[in-house]
mmCIF file of C-alpha atoms and ligand atoms in Angstrom:
data_model
loop_
_atom_site.group_PDB
_atom_site.id
_atom_site.type_symbol
_atom_site.label_atom_id
_atom_site.label_comp_id
_atom_site.label_asym_id
_atom_site.label_seq_id
_atom_site.Cartn_x
_atom_site.Cartn_y
_atom_site.Cartn_z
ATOM 1 C CA UNK A 1 74.764 -40.445 -84.823
ATOM 2 C CA UNK A 2 72.142 -40.898 -87.552
ATOM 3 C CA UNK A 3 69.164 -38.581 -87.701
ATOM 4 C CA UNK A 4 67.002 -41.692 -87.269
ATOM 5 C CA UNK A 5 68.659 -42.314 -83.896
ATOM 6 C CA UNK A 6 68.172 -38.674 -82.970
ATOM 7 C CA UNK A 7 64.465 -38.845 -83.835
ATOM 8 C CA UNK A 8 63.961 -41.931 -81.698
ATOM 9 C CA UNK A 9 66.014 -40.491 -78.835
ATOM 10 C CA UNK A 10 64.300 -37.103 -78.795
ATOM 11 C CA UNK A 11 60.698 -38.221 -79.548
ATOM 12 C CA UNK A 12 59.865 -34.860 -81.183
ATOM 13 C CA UNK A 13 56.396 -33.370 -80.960
ATOM 14 C CA UNK A 14 55.117 -32.906 -84.521
ATOM 15 C CA UNK A 15 52.143 -30.593 -85.012
ATOM 16 C CA UNK A 16 50.038 -31.599 -88.018
ATOM 17 C CA UNK A 17 47.293 -29.648 -89.715
ATOM 18 C CA UNK A 18 46.386 -32.240 -92.277
ATOM 19 C CA UNK A 19 43.631 -33.763 -94.339
ATOM 20 C CA UNK A 20 40.805 -36.017 -93.205
ATOM 21 C CA UNK A 21 42.008 -38.932 -95.356
ATOM 22 C CA UNK A 22 45.388 -39.390 -93.726
ATOM 23 C CA UNK A 23 45.144 -38.013 -90.186
ATOM 24 C CA UNK A 24 45.046 -41.450 -88.529
ATOM 25 C CA UNK A 25 47.691 -43.008 -90.781
ATOM 26 C CA UNK A 26 49.993 -40.019 -90.272
ATOM 27 C CA UNK A 27 49.602 -40.116 -86.481
ATOM 28 C CA UNK A 28 50.272 -43.867 -86.395
ATOM 29 C CA UNK A 29 53.249 -43.556 -88.722
ATOM 30 C CA UNK A 30 54.808 -40.850 -86.554
ATOM 31 C CA UNK A 31 54.239 -42.913 -83.426
ATOM 32 C CA UNK A 32 55.756 -45.986 -85.053
ATOM 33 C CA UNK A 33 58.804 -43.990 -86.069
ATOM 34 C CA UNK A 34 59.302 -42.710 -82.535
ATOM 35 C CA UNK A 35 57.878 -39.210 -82.834
ATOM 36 C CA UNK A 36 54.923 -37.733 -80.999
ATOM 37 C CA UNK A 37 52.038 -36.617 -83.241
ATOM 38 C CA UNK A 38 49.643 -33.789 -82.370
ATOM 39 C CA UNK A 39 46.777 -33.212 -84.826
ATOM 40 C CA UNK A 40 45.033 -29.893 -84.149
ATOM 41 C CA UNK A 41 43.543 -27.081 -86.183
ATOM 42 C CA UNK A 42 41.454 -24.901 -83.809
ATOM 43 C CA UNK A 43 42.304 -21.225 -84.305
ATOM 44 C CA UNK A 44 42.349 -20.770 -80.536
ATOM 45 C CA UNK A 45 45.298 -23.149 -79.999
ATOM 46 C CA UNK A 46 47.332 -23.707 -83.168
ATOM 47 C CA UNK A 47 49.833 -20.911 -82.450
ATOM 48 C CA UNK A 48 50.461 -22.294 -78.950
ATOM 49 C CA UNK A 49 50.908 -25.828 -80.264
ATOM 50 C CA UNK A 50 53.221 -24.738 -83.075
ATOM 51 C CA UNK A 51 55.372 -22.826 -80.611
ATOM 52 C CA UNK A 52 55.844 -25.882 -78.369
ATOM 53 C CA UNK A 53 56.469 -28.341 -81.228
ATOM 54 C CA UNK A 54 59.630 -29.620 -82.872
ATOM 55 C CA UNK A 55 58.081 -29.205 -86.315
ATOM 56 C CA UNK A 56 54.846 -28.062 -87.940
ATOM 57 C CA UNK A 57 53.462 -29.987 -90.930
ATOM 58 C CA UNK A 58 50.874 -28.254 -93.113
ATOM 59 C CA UNK A 59 48.932 -30.341 -95.640
ATOM 60 C CA UNK A 60 46.190 -28.943 -97.895
ATOM 61 C CA UNK A 61 44.726 -32.313 -98.941
ATOM 62 C CA UNK A 62 41.127 -31.562 -97.922
ATOM 63 C CA UNK A 63 41.478 -27.825 -97.575
ATOM 64 C CA UNK A 64 38.835 -25.321 -96.593
ATOM 65 C CA UNK A 65 39.026 -21.703 -95.507
ATOM 66 C CA UNK A 66 38.980 -22.552 -91.778
ATOM 67 C CA UNK A 67 41.939 -24.922 -92.088
ATOM 68 C CA UNK A 68 43.868 -22.457 -94.235
ATOM 69 C CA UNK A 69 43.555 -19.791 -91.531
ATOM 70 C CA UNK A 70 44.731 -22.440 -89.021
ATOM 71 C CA UNK A 71 47.780 -23.069 -91.215
ATOM 72 C CA UNK A 72 48.569 -19.348 -91.463
ATOM 73 C CA UNK A 73 48.358 -18.953 -87.680
ATOM 74 C CA UNK A 74 50.472 -22.063 -87.030
ATOM 75 C CA UNK A 75 53.052 -21.292 -89.704
ATOM 76 C CA UNK A 76 53.590 -17.718 -88.545
ATOM 77 C CA UNK A 77 53.925 -18.849 -84.916
ATOM 78 C CA UNK A 78 56.419 -21.523 -85.997
ATOM 79 C CA UNK A 79 58.468 -18.867 -87.798
ATOM 80 C CA UNK A 80 58.487 -16.644 -84.691
ATOM 81 C CA UNK A 81 59.783 -19.564 -82.571
ATOM 82 C CA UNK A 82 62.276 -21.004 -85.089
ATOM 83 C CA UNK A 83 60.253 -24.178 -85.495
ATOM 84 C CA UNK A 84 60.691 -25.802 -88.942
ATOM 85 C CA UNK A 85 57.641 -25.883 -91.208
ATOM 86 C CA UNK A 86 56.924 -28.575 -93.826
ATOM 87 C CA UNK A 87 54.339 -27.835 -96.515
ATOM 88 C CA UNK A 88 52.649 -30.592 -98.535
ATOM 89 C CA UNK A 89 50.703 -28.792 -101.301
ATOM 90 C CA UNK A 90 48.424 -31.745 -102.076
ATOM 91 C CA UNK A 91 46.719 -31.246 -105.431
ATOM 92 C CA UNK A 92 48.274 -27.833 -106.173
ATOM 93 C CA UNK A 93 47.510 -27.306 -109.838
ATOM 94 C CA UNK A 94 44.447 -29.555 -109.791
ATOM 95 C CA UNK A 95 42.178 -26.600 -108.998
ATOM 96 C CA UNK A 96 42.709 -22.839 -108.983
ATOM 97 C CA UNK A 97 41.775 -22.776 -105.273
ATOM 98 C CA UNK A 98 44.564 -25.181 -104.324
ATOM 99 C CA UNK A 99 47.117 -23.289 -106.385
ATOM 100 C CA UNK A 100 46.076 -19.937 -104.910
ATOM 101 C CA UNK A 101 46.121 -21.283 -101.348
ATOM 102 C CA UNK A 102 49.581 -22.742 -101.848
ATOM 103 C CA UNK A 103 50.872 -19.397 -103.117
ATOM 104 C CA UNK A 104 49.260 -17.658 -100.145
ATOM 105 C CA UNK A 105 50.891 -20.028 -97.637
ATOM 106 C CA UNK A 106 54.385 -19.714 -99.104
ATOM 107 C CA UNK A 107 54.101 -15.921 -99.279
ATOM 108 C CA UNK A 108 52.925 -15.479 -95.668
ATOM 109 C CA UNK A 109 55.468 -17.715 -93.938
ATOM 110 C CA UNK A 110 58.944 -19.099 -94.427
ATOM 111 C CA UNK A 111 58.636 -22.769 -95.329
ATOM 112 C CA UNK A 112 61.569 -24.966 -94.274
ATOM 113 C CA UNK A 113 60.768 -27.866 -96.607
ATOM 114 C CA UNK A 114 58.264 -28.202 -99.441
ATOM 115 C CA UNK A 115 57.359 -31.850 -100.201
ATOM 116 C CA UNK A 116 55.208 -32.790 -103.134
ATOM 117 C CA UNK A 117 54.951 -34.785 -106.298
ATOM 118 C CA UNK A 118 56.442 -33.292 -109.439
ATOM 119 C CA UNK A 119 53.152 -31.840 -110.676
ATOM 120 C CA UNK A 120 52.469 -30.066 -107.387
ATOM 121 C CA UNK A 121 55.934 -28.506 -107.237
ATOM 122 C CA UNK A 122 55.722 -27.481 -110.909
ATOM 123 C CA UNK A 123 52.439 -25.697 -110.245
ATOM 124 C CA UNK A 124 53.902 -23.935 -107.183
ATOM 125 C CA UNK A 125 56.389 -22.458 -109.680
ATOM 126 C CA UNK A 126 53.593 -21.512 -112.089
ATOM 127 C CA UNK A 127 54.660 -24.208 -114.546
ATOM 128 C CA UNK A 128 52.419 -26.805 -116.103
ATOM 129 C CA UNK A 129 52.598 -30.549 -115.395
ATOM 130 C CA UNK A 130 49.798 -33.038 -115.878
ATOM 131 C CA UNK A 131 47.910 -33.853 -112.706
ATOM 132 C CA UNK A 132 44.973 -36.164 -111.971
ATOM 133 C CA UNK A 133 43.314 -35.162 -108.719
ATOM 134 C CA UNK A 134 46.006 -35.461 -106.057
ATOM 135 C CA UNK A 135 48.284 -37.678 -108.186
ATOM 136 C CA UNK A 136 51.057 -36.560 -110.529
ATOM 137 C CA UNK A 137 50.551 -37.407 -114.183
ATOM 138 C CA UNK A 138 53.230 -38.397 -116.667
ATOM 139 C CA UNK A 139 55.701 -35.749 -117.763
ATOM 140 C CA UNK A 140 59.232 -35.594 -119.074
ATOM 141 C CA UNK A 141 60.789 -32.449 -117.597
ATOM 142 C CA UNK A 142 64.030 -32.292 -115.633
ATOM 143 C CA UNK A 143 62.806 -32.992 -112.108
ATOM 144 C CA UNK A 144 66.072 -32.063 -110.386
ATOM 145 C CA UNK A 145 66.231 -28.732 -112.238
ATOM 146 C CA UNK A 146 62.638 -28.023 -111.240
ATOM 147 C CA UNK A 147 63.421 -28.762 -107.595
ATOM 148 C CA UNK A 148 66.461 -26.460 -107.655
ATOM 149 C CA UNK A 149 64.398 -23.670 -109.198
ATOM 150 C CA UNK A 150 61.720 -24.065 -106.523
ATOM 151 C CA UNK A 151 64.318 -24.150 -103.733
ATOM 152 C CA UNK A 152 65.936 -20.935 -104.948
ATOM 153 C CA UNK A 153 62.579 -19.214 -105.347
ATOM 154 C CA UNK A 154 61.166 -20.252 -101.961
ATOM 155 C CA UNK A 155 64.542 -20.248 -100.157
ATOM 156 C CA UNK A 156 63.844 -23.636 -98.653
ATOM 157 C CA UNK A 157 64.543 -27.329 -99.055
ATOM 158 C CA UNK A 158 62.437 -28.815 -101.848
ATOM 159 C CA UNK A 159 61.568 -32.507 -102.038
ATOM 160 C CA UNK A 160 60.018 -33.991 -105.174
ATOM 161 C CA UNK A 161 58.973 -37.618 -104.789
ATOM 162 C CA UNK A 162 58.073 -40.336 -107.254
ATOM 163 C CA UNK A 163 59.908 -43.417 -108.530
ATOM 164 C CA UNK A 164 63.056 -41.604 -107.457
ATOM 165 C CA UNK A 165 63.080 -38.774 -104.952
ATOM 166 C CA UNK A 166 65.009 -35.531 -105.357
ATOM 167 C CA UNK A 167 65.903 -33.208 -102.484
ATOM 168 C CA UNK A 168 67.746 -29.927 -102.766
ATOM 169 C CA UNK A 169 68.369 -26.636 -101.018
ATOM 170 C CA UNK A 170 69.237 -25.059 -104.369
ATOM 171 C CA UNK A 171 72.965 -25.566 -103.818
ATOM 172 C CA UNK A 172 73.376 -29.286 -103.163
ATOM 173 C CA UNK A 173 71.043 -31.883 -104.658
ATOM 174 C CA UNK A 174 70.539 -35.546 -103.785
ATOM 175 C CA UNK A 175 68.662 -38.338 -105.563
ATOM 176 C CA UNK A 176 67.231 -41.109 -103.395
ATOM 177 C CA UNK A 177 66.604 -44.489 -104.958
ATOM 178 C CA UNK A 178 64.758 -46.351 -102.224
ATOM 179 C CA UNK A 179 61.075 -47.233 -102.044
ATOM 180 C CA UNK A 180 58.694 -49.509 -103.946
ATOM 181 C CA UNK A 181 55.785 -48.943 -106.374
ATOM 182 C CA UNK A 182 53.356 -50.526 -103.892
ATOM 183 C CA UNK A 183 53.581 -47.201 -101.999
ATOM 184 C CA UNK A 184 51.346 -45.787 -104.747
ATOM 185 C CA UNK A 185 48.601 -48.290 -103.808
ATOM 186 C CA UNK A 186 48.130 -46.943 -100.286
ATOM 187 C CA UNK A 187 46.613 -43.501 -99.826
ATOM 188 C CA UNK A 188 48.526 -41.057 -97.712
ATOM 189 C CA UNK A 189 52.012 -42.435 -98.209
ATOM 190 C CA UNK A 190 53.070 -39.034 -99.536
ATOM 191 C CA UNK A 191 51.309 -37.230 -96.691
ATOM 192 C CA UNK A 192 52.861 -39.485 -94.046
ATOM 193 C CA UNK A 193 56.248 -38.941 -95.664
ATOM 194 C CA UNK A 194 55.815 -35.172 -95.244
ATOM 195 C CA UNK A 195 55.075 -35.755 -91.553
ATOM 196 C CA UNK A 196 58.117 -38.032 -91.228
ATOM 197 C CA UNK A 197 60.250 -35.310 -92.829
ATOM 198 C CA UNK A 198 58.890 -33.003 -90.116
ATOM 199 C CA UNK A 199 60.069 -35.425 -87.413
ATOM 200 C CA UNK A 200 63.550 -35.644 -88.955
ATOM 201 C CA UNK A 201 63.780 -31.840 -89.273
ATOM 202 C CA UNK A 202 62.792 -31.524 -85.624
ATOM 203 C CA UNK A 203 65.742 -33.737 -84.655
ATOM 204 C CA UNK A 204 68.194 -32.281 -87.163
ATOM 205 C CA UNK A 205 69.679 -29.360 -85.264
ATOM 206 C CA UNK A 206 69.200 -27.252 -88.403
ATOM 207 C CA UNK A 207 70.833 -29.648 -90.900
ATOM 208 C CA UNK A 208 67.647 -29.520 -92.943
ATOM 209 C CA UNK A 209 68.932 -30.901 -96.235
ATOM 210 C CA UNK A 210 70.833 -33.863 -94.792
ATOM 211 C CA UNK A 211 67.988 -34.747 -92.428
ATOM 212 C CA UNK A 212 65.433 -34.592 -95.245
ATOM 213 C CA UNK A 213 67.573 -36.843 -97.457
ATOM 214 C CA UNK A 214 67.871 -39.400 -94.667
ATOM 215 C CA UNK A 215 64.118 -39.226 -93.987
ATOM 216 C CA UNK A 216 63.361 -40.030 -97.630
ATOM 217 C CA UNK A 217 65.822 -42.897 -97.792
ATOM 218 C CA UNK A 218 64.767 -44.355 -94.437
ATOM 219 C CA UNK A 219 61.106 -44.229 -95.504
ATOM 220 C CA UNK A 220 61.947 -46.017 -98.747
ATOM 221 C CA UNK A 221 63.954 -48.697 -96.936
ATOM 222 C CA UNK A 222 61.027 -49.340 -94.569
ATOM 223 C CA UNK A 223 58.757 -49.719 -97.614
ATOM 224 C CA UNK A 224 61.175 -52.113 -99.354
ATOM 225 C CA UNK A 225 61.356 -54.422 -96.339
ATOM 226 C CA UNK A 226 57.585 -54.263 -95.788
ATOM 227 C CA UNK A 227 57.023 -55.181 -99.434
ATOM 228 C CA UNK A 228 59.399 -58.158 -99.174
ATOM 229 C CA UNK A 229 57.484 -59.435 -96.154
ATOM 230 C CA UNK A 230 54.008 -59.057 -97.719
ATOM 231 C CA UNK A 231 54.807 -59.784 -101.372
ATOM 232 C CA UNK A 232 52.114 -62.436 -101.823
ATOM 233 C CA UNK A 233 49.474 -60.332 -100.072
ATOM 234 C CA UNK A 234 47.778 -57.056 -100.959
ATOM 235 C CA UNK A 235 48.272 -53.363 -100.174
ATOM 236 C CA UNK A 236 46.381 -53.708 -96.876
ATOM 237 C CA UNK A 237 48.972 -56.091 -95.482
ATOM 238 C CA UNK A 238 51.719 -53.894 -96.883
ATOM 239 C CA UNK A 239 50.272 -50.858 -95.099
ATOM 240 C CA UNK A 240 50.291 -52.607 -91.713
ATOM 241 C CA UNK A 241 53.781 -54.044 -92.232
ATOM 242 C CA UNK A 242 55.033 -50.631 -93.385
ATOM 243 C CA UNK A 243 53.988 -49.152 -90.018
ATOM 244 C CA UNK A 244 55.819 -52.058 -88.361
ATOM 245 C CA UNK A 245 58.973 -51.317 -90.325
ATOM 246 C CA UNK A 246 58.899 -47.599 -89.489
ATOM 247 C CA UNK A 247 59.355 -48.820 -85.913
ATOM 248 C CA UNK A 248 61.678 -51.764 -86.574
ATOM 249 C CA UNK A 249 64.252 -50.602 -89.135
ATOM 250 C CA UNK A 250 67.485 -50.057 -87.227
ATOM 251 C CA UNK A 251 70.137 -47.479 -88.130
ATOM 252 C CA UNK A 252 72.363 -50.401 -89.233
ATOM 253 C CA UNK A 253 69.747 -51.915 -91.558
ATOM 254 C CA UNK A 254 68.996 -48.442 -92.866
ATOM 255 C CA UNK A 255 72.667 -47.723 -93.567
ATOM 256 C CA UNK A 256 73.117 -51.026 -95.409
ATOM 257 C CA UNK A 257 70.208 -50.366 -97.791
ATOM 258 C CA UNK A 258 70.253 -46.585 -98.160
ATOM 259 C CA UNK A 259 70.716 -45.350 -101.733
ATOM 260 C CA UNK A 260 71.449 -41.620 -101.677
ATOM 261 C CA UNK A 261 73.475 -40.054 -104.473
ATOM 262 C CA UNK A 262 74.703 -36.475 -104.614
ATOM 263 C CA UNK A 263 74.185 -34.929 -108.048
ATOM 264 C CA UNK A 264 76.836 -32.780 -109.705
ATOM 265 C CA UNK A 265 75.431 -29.366 -110.609
HETATM 266 P P1 ATP B 301 51.148 -38.895 -105.815
HETATM 267 O O1 ATP B 301 49.818 -38.381 -105.347
HETATM 268 O O2 ATP B 301 51.573 -38.399 -107.158
HETATM 269 O O3 ATP B 301 51.268 -40.388 -105.658
HETATM 270 P P2 ATP B 301 52.299 -38.492 -103.230
HETATM 271 O O4 ATP B 301 52.064 -37.252 -102.484
HETATM 272 O O5 ATP B 301 51.533 -39.716 -102.857
HETATM 273 O O6 ATP B 301 52.176 -38.215 -104.776
HETATM 274 P P3 ATP B 301 54.620 -39.928 -103.872
HETATM 275 O O7 ATP B 301 55.387 -39.270 -104.958
HETATM 276 O O8 ATP B 301 53.747 -41.071 -104.264
HETATM 277 O O9 ATP B 301 53.815 -38.834 -103.075
HETATM 278 O O10 ATP B 301 55.683 -40.374 -102.778
HETATM 279 C C1 ATP B 301 55.317 -41.089 -101.616
HETATM 280 C C2 ATP B 301 56.349 -42.187 -101.404
HETATM 281 O O11 ATP B 301 56.192 -43.178 -102.418
HETATM 282 C C3 ATP B 301 57.801 -41.702 -101.526
HETATM 283 O O12 ATP B 301 58.575 -42.392 -100.576
HETATM 284 C C4 ATP B 301 58.214 -42.133 -102.930
HETATM 285 O O13 ATP B 301 59.600 -42.356 -103.032
HETATM 286 C C5 ATP B 301 57.427 -43.407 -103.076
HETATM 287 N N1 ATP B 301 57.115 -43.755 -104.454
HETATM 288 C C6 ATP B 301 56.181 -43.187 -105.243
HETATM 289 N N2 ATP B 301 56.154 -43.777 -106.458
HETATM 290 C C7 ATP B 301 57.096 -44.740 -106.425
HETATM 291 C C8 ATP B 301 57.562 -45.715 -107.363
HETATM 292 N N3 ATP B 301 57.039 -45.806 -108.591
HETATM 293 N N4 ATP B 301 58.557 -46.548 -106.995
HETATM 294 C C9 ATP B 301 59.081 -46.468 -105.760
HETATM 295 N N5 ATP B 301 58.689 -45.601 -104.806
HETATM 296 C C10 ATP B 301 57.708 -44.745 -105.140
HETATM 297 N N1 TZP B 302 42.155 -36.863 -101.424
HETATM 298 C C1 TZP B 302 42.391 -35.700 -100.827
HETATM 299 S S1 TZP B 302 43.755 -35.721 -99.844
HETATM 300 C C2 TZP B 302 44.062 -37.337 -100.245
HETATM 301 C C3 TZP B 302 43.092 -37.803 -101.114
HETATM 302 C C4 TZP B 302 42.983 -39.173 -101.659
HETATM 303 C C5 TZP B 302 45.222 -38.081 -99.719
HETATM 304 C C6 TZP B 302 46.408 -37.942 -100.618
HETATM 305 O O1 TZP B 302 47.516 -38.561 -100.030
HETATM 306 P P1 TZP B 302 48.876 -38.780 -100.817
HETATM 307 O O2 TZP B 302 49.852 -38.981 -99.714
HETATM 308 O O3 TZP B 302 49.141 -37.538 -101.598
HETATM 309 O O4 TZP B 302 48.699 -39.987 -101.671
HETATM 310 MG MG1 MG B 303 51.723 -41.488 -103.940
HETATM 311 MG MG1 MG B 304 50.485 -36.171 -101.947
#
């Protein structure tokens, strides 16, 4: 059974502490997929919610000290209850605050999957990569090698997205060649992807790497079909159709279009 089928069958509760830009899009994307979103950051309840969830997704996109404490409380509770934690270090490297907060989060909890653009992951490792606000700039490093290094350092699955996506646990590495450039014209497509990874991890039974690879490929397939159906329109129509496709893409359609390649190391 595909992880997509497992997500839809189990309707996992996904606890999100996320940014103000993407909260609605992320909740709608999770619902379309077949997961159950819960957006909450009050200190009084985040540990309880994390403990009852299938996954916790932490996103520092519009961070502040209150939300960071919420993330620490939720992440530690998730660790105590064996709930997988996804971290999206939005804009790590863009400011010292974001870089420091990211380091604090990864040192106070065990992350299950780190998902970012190449610049963000490079800065988590203390390496330089050009970054413009929350977007990765151009660079010519070895992205797969960077992901492996991060995975070994953080002892987690690392996902670096862009034109091609790379996912690794430090031992096995996959490249995913699905998706479409129009995804870069809609804000929050990276953030929603991190939440979707959370839903797949929740339904994975601990097969983190394989579930993450399928999440990336499925997401890209949904984007490809949405783009085909809205080609003569703009990013607004694409965004709506993309939500439709997160709900409509079947395991069979996914399997026919999925482009996942295992890299030799
Ligand atoms: P950034 O802020 O640098 O755009 P992000 O957090 O938005 O980063 P992305 O790297 O844009 O994350 O990834 C979000 C989704 O968009 C992923 O599914 C990725 O595969 C896809 N994507 C990004 N750029 C392209 C591209 N040029 N072609 C195809 N798919 C892309
Ligand atoms: N500003 C702060 S968070 C955010 C913006 C525009 C959303 C970023 O979303 P994504 O998924 O990284 O494009
Ligand atoms: Mg993007
Ligand atoms: Mg992002």
